[in-house]
C-alpha positions as a printed NumPy array, in Angstrom:
array([[-13.244,  19.439,  23.548],
       [-14.289,  15.596,  23.276],
       [-12.872,  13.166,  25.546],
       [-13.592,   9.457,  25.82 ],
       [-14.647,   8.976,  29.365],
       [-15.583,   4.468,  29.199],
       [-15.437,   1.812,  26.867],
       [-19.283,  -0.337,  26.908],
       [-18.076,  -3.729,  27.316],
       [-20.526,  -7.078,  28.091],
       [-24.188,  -7.324,  28.515],
       [-25.203,  -7.797,  32.466],
       [-28.33 ,  -9.406,  32.885],
       [-31.29 ,  -9.332,  30.278],
       [-32.449,  -5.906,  31.438],
       [-30.158,  -4.002,  29.111],
       [-27.412,  -2.778,  31.504],
       [-23.642,  -2.607,  30.029],
       [-20.341,  -3.467,  32.142],
       [-18.32 ,  -0.119,  31.358],
       [-14.475,   0.337,  31.572],
       [-14.246,   3.21 ,  33.187],
       [-11.349,   5.979,  31.186],
       [-11.975,   8.987,  33.821],
       [-11.107,   9.267,  36.72 ],
       [-13.918,  10.951,  37.108],
       [-16.528,   8.684,  36.52 ],
       [-19.414,  10.039,  39.058],
       [-19.046,  13.817,  36.789],
       [-18.913,  12.19 ,  33.272],
       [-21.232,   8.911,  33.713],
       [-24.533,   9.948,  36.096],
       [-27.896,   9.697,  35.083],
       [-28.637,  12.   ,  32.557],
       [-25.475,  12.447,  31.15 ],
       [-25.464,  12.291,  26.719],
       [-22.418,  10.561,  25.586],
       [-21.055,  10.941,  22.144],
       [-19.909,   7.481,  20.968],
       [-17.575,   5.877,  18.144],
       [-18.87 ,   4.442,  16.059],
       [-20.722,   7.445,  16.049],
       [-24.082,   6.04 ,  14.879],
       [-24.263,   3.911,  17.783],
       [-25.535,   7.321,  19.73 ],
       [-25.846,   9.511,  21.062],
       [-26.159,   7.737,  24.291],
       [-28.129,   9.402,  27.575],
       [-27.433,   7.226,  30.711],
       [-30.727,   5.955,  32.64 ],
       [-29.173,   4.704,  35.652],
       [-25.565,   3.56 ,  36.723],
       [-24.683,   1.305,  40.25 ],
       [-21.357,  -0.714,  41.056],
       [-21.807,  -3.854,  41.435],
       [-19.002,  -6.299,  42.012],
       [-15.921,  -3.5  ,  41.496],
       [-18.067,  -3.11 ,  38.111],
       [-19.803,   0.255,  36.917],
       [-23.151,  -1.055,  35.16 ],
       [-24.628,   1.463,  33.275],
       [-28.369,   1.155,  31.805],
       [-28.772,   3.762,  28.28 ],
       [-32.454,   5.257,  27.304],
       [-34.151,   3.137,  24.687],
       [-31.919,  -0.252,  25.854],
       [-34.502,  -2.644,  27.494],
       [-33.33 ,  -5.829,  26.571],
       [-30.128,  -8.222,  26.667],
       [-29.943,  -8.341,  22.779],
       [-30.082,  -4.045,  22.597],
       [-27.205,  -4.026,  25.173],
       [-24.738,  -6.738,  23.482],
       [-25.03 ,  -4.41 ,  20.272],
       [-23.737,  -2.065,  22.374],
       [-20.188,  -3.432,  22.992],
       [-16.649,  -2.154,  22.668],
       [-18.465,   1.555,  22.045],
       [-16.082,   4.108,  23.199],
       [-18.378,   6.539,  25.074],
       [-17.395,  10.756,  24.752],
       [-17.872,  13.738,  27.308],
       [-17.737,  16.749,  25.643],
       [-15.682,  18.839,  27.827],
       [-14.199,  22.629,  28.383],
       [-10.361,  22.255,  27.476],
       [ -9.572,  25.082,  30.345],
       [-11.096,  22.923,  32.711],
       [ -9.117,  20.902,  34.803],
       [ -9.199,  18.031,  37.079],
       [ -9.652,  18.514,  40.908],
       [ -6.593,  16.933,  42.404],
       [ -3.562,  18.498,  41.793],
       [ -1.313,  15.379,  40.699],
       [ -3.788,  14.794,  38.572],
       [ -4.26 ,  15.234,  34.538],
       [ -6.203,  15.135,  31.43 ],
       [ -4.781,  13.375,  28.208],
       [ -4.841,  16.245,  26.3  ],
       [ -2.73 ,  18.342,  28.626],
       [  0.143,  15.821,  28.199],
       [  0.353,  14.862,  24.906],
       [  3.   ,  16.665,  23.176],
       [  4.699,  17.629,  25.992],
       [  8.498,  17.949,  26.305],
       [  9.785,  14.635,  27.893],
       [ 13.605,  15.47 ,  29.49 ],
       [ 15.974,  13.8  ,  31.945],
       [ 16.134,  15.58 ,  35.028],
       [ 19.946,  16.399,  33.594],
       [ 18.454,  17.975,  30.548],
       [ 18.957,  14.926,  28.095],
       [ 15.852,  15.533,  25.622],
       [ 13.86 ,  12.188,  25.278],
       [ 11.537,  13.206,  22.419],
       [  7.841,  13.816,  22.731],
       [  4.526,  12.306,  24.268],
       [  2.617,  10.992,  20.902],
       [ -0.03 ,   8.658,  23.333],
       [ -0.782,   7.842,  26.086],
       [ -1.744,   3.958,  26.782],
       [ -4.121,   3.237,  29.907],
       [ -2.945,   0.128,  31.449],
       [ -4.506,  -1.355,  33.789],
       [ -1.872,  -1.368,  36.535],
       [ -0.489,   1.981,  35.083],
       [ -0.31 ,   4.097,  31.812],
       [  2.268,   4.642,  30.112],
       [  4.151,   7.104,  27.721],
       [  4.158,   6.412,  24.462],
       [  7.61 ,   9.058,  23.862],
       [  8.845,  10.136,  19.825],
       [ 12.704,  10.086,  20.068],
       [ 13.825,  12.511,  17.823],
       [ 15.44 ,   9.819,  14.991],
       [ 11.715,   8.512,  15.094],
       [ 11.942,   5.961,  17.409],
       [  9.729,   5.126,  20.66 ],
       [ 10.258,   4.408,  24.307],
       [  7.777,   3.289,  27.107],
       [  7.982,   5.496,  29.779],
       [  5.693,   4.352,  33.172],
       [  3.994,   7.299,  34.237],
       [  4.267,   6.73 ,  37.785],
       [  5.993,   9.409,  40.812],
       [  9.382,   7.513,  41.034],
       [ 10.125,   7.408,  37.23 ],
       [  8.02 ,  10.909,  36.006],
       [  9.628,  13.704,  38.791],
       [  7.487,  16.672,  36.971],
       [  4.862,  17.459,  34.783],
       [  5.423,  21.286,  34.295],
       [  2.349,  22.394,  32.079],
       [  3.297,  25.837,  31.492],
       [  7.121,  25.343,  29.935],
       [  5.336,  22.119,  28.223],
       [  7.745,  19.825,  29.376],
       [  7.918,  15.787,  31.475],
       [ 10.922,  15.636,  33.532],
       [ 11.542,  11.857,  34.363],
       [ 14.486,  10.04 ,  36.557],
       [ 15.004,   6.683,  34.553],
       [ 16.214,   3.85 ,  35.484],
       [ 19.203,   2.519,  33.522],
       [ 18.052,   0.765,  30.735],
       [ 14.72 ,   2.663,  29.866],
       [ 15.485,   5.218,  27.382],
       [ 18.787,   4.021,  26.492],
       [ 20.423,  -0.059,  26.214],
       [ 23.386,   0.71 ,  28.638],
       [ 21.505,  -0.857,  31.66 ],
       [ 23.832,  -1.795,  34.883],
       [ 23.345,  -5.792,  35.56 ],
       [ 24.576,  -6.863,  38.431],
       [ 25.004, -10.503,  39.327],
       [ 25.5  , -12.544,  42.333],
       [ 27.75 , -14.588,  40.315],
       [ 30.008, -11.845,  40.336],
       [ 31.112, -12.167,  43.361],
       [ 31.651, -16.107,  43.54 ],
       [ 34.244, -16.184,  40.764],
       [ 36.818, -18.923,  41.295],
       [ 40.478, -16.376,  42.51 ],
       [ 43.046, -20.089,  40.676],
       [ 44.054, -22.479,  42.732],
       [ 42.239, -23.437,  46.121],
       [ 43.333, -26.116,  48.451]])
């Protein structure tokens, strides 16, 4: 099974290094020296990692055969893809690969069917489940433990405890002004 593990960013310096947007929880395993990665677009690869280092909080990689800024810049926005055994699981029991979460049924803790996970969006602050509802509409569910209370891979479902308004439009709006409403004539 192929998993996207990173996206190449801009060139760094003049010796062929690139910044990398990491898309794996295991960069030391997937993005270490000697790793051979497929690419999207395929015409850019495969790429073999020669060196890697962290600089100012960003991962920098250099690939075999890329020796200058021009070569590095040509790789910009290329996705790096690792071949992963489908039976392999993340080291931490509370982590999941995207392929494990795709197509899970999403239900509330009360058993109300919400829909099915069709996409996972990785944002800087958190991940989002894009859930297709039975009527064809979509809802975005933040993948945080306060909302997604359980992932049950055996039953192929994600159990959520959504705050009001997340999956329906019946949000409860409370205002402090409601307490200050005039009660008629005041002297």
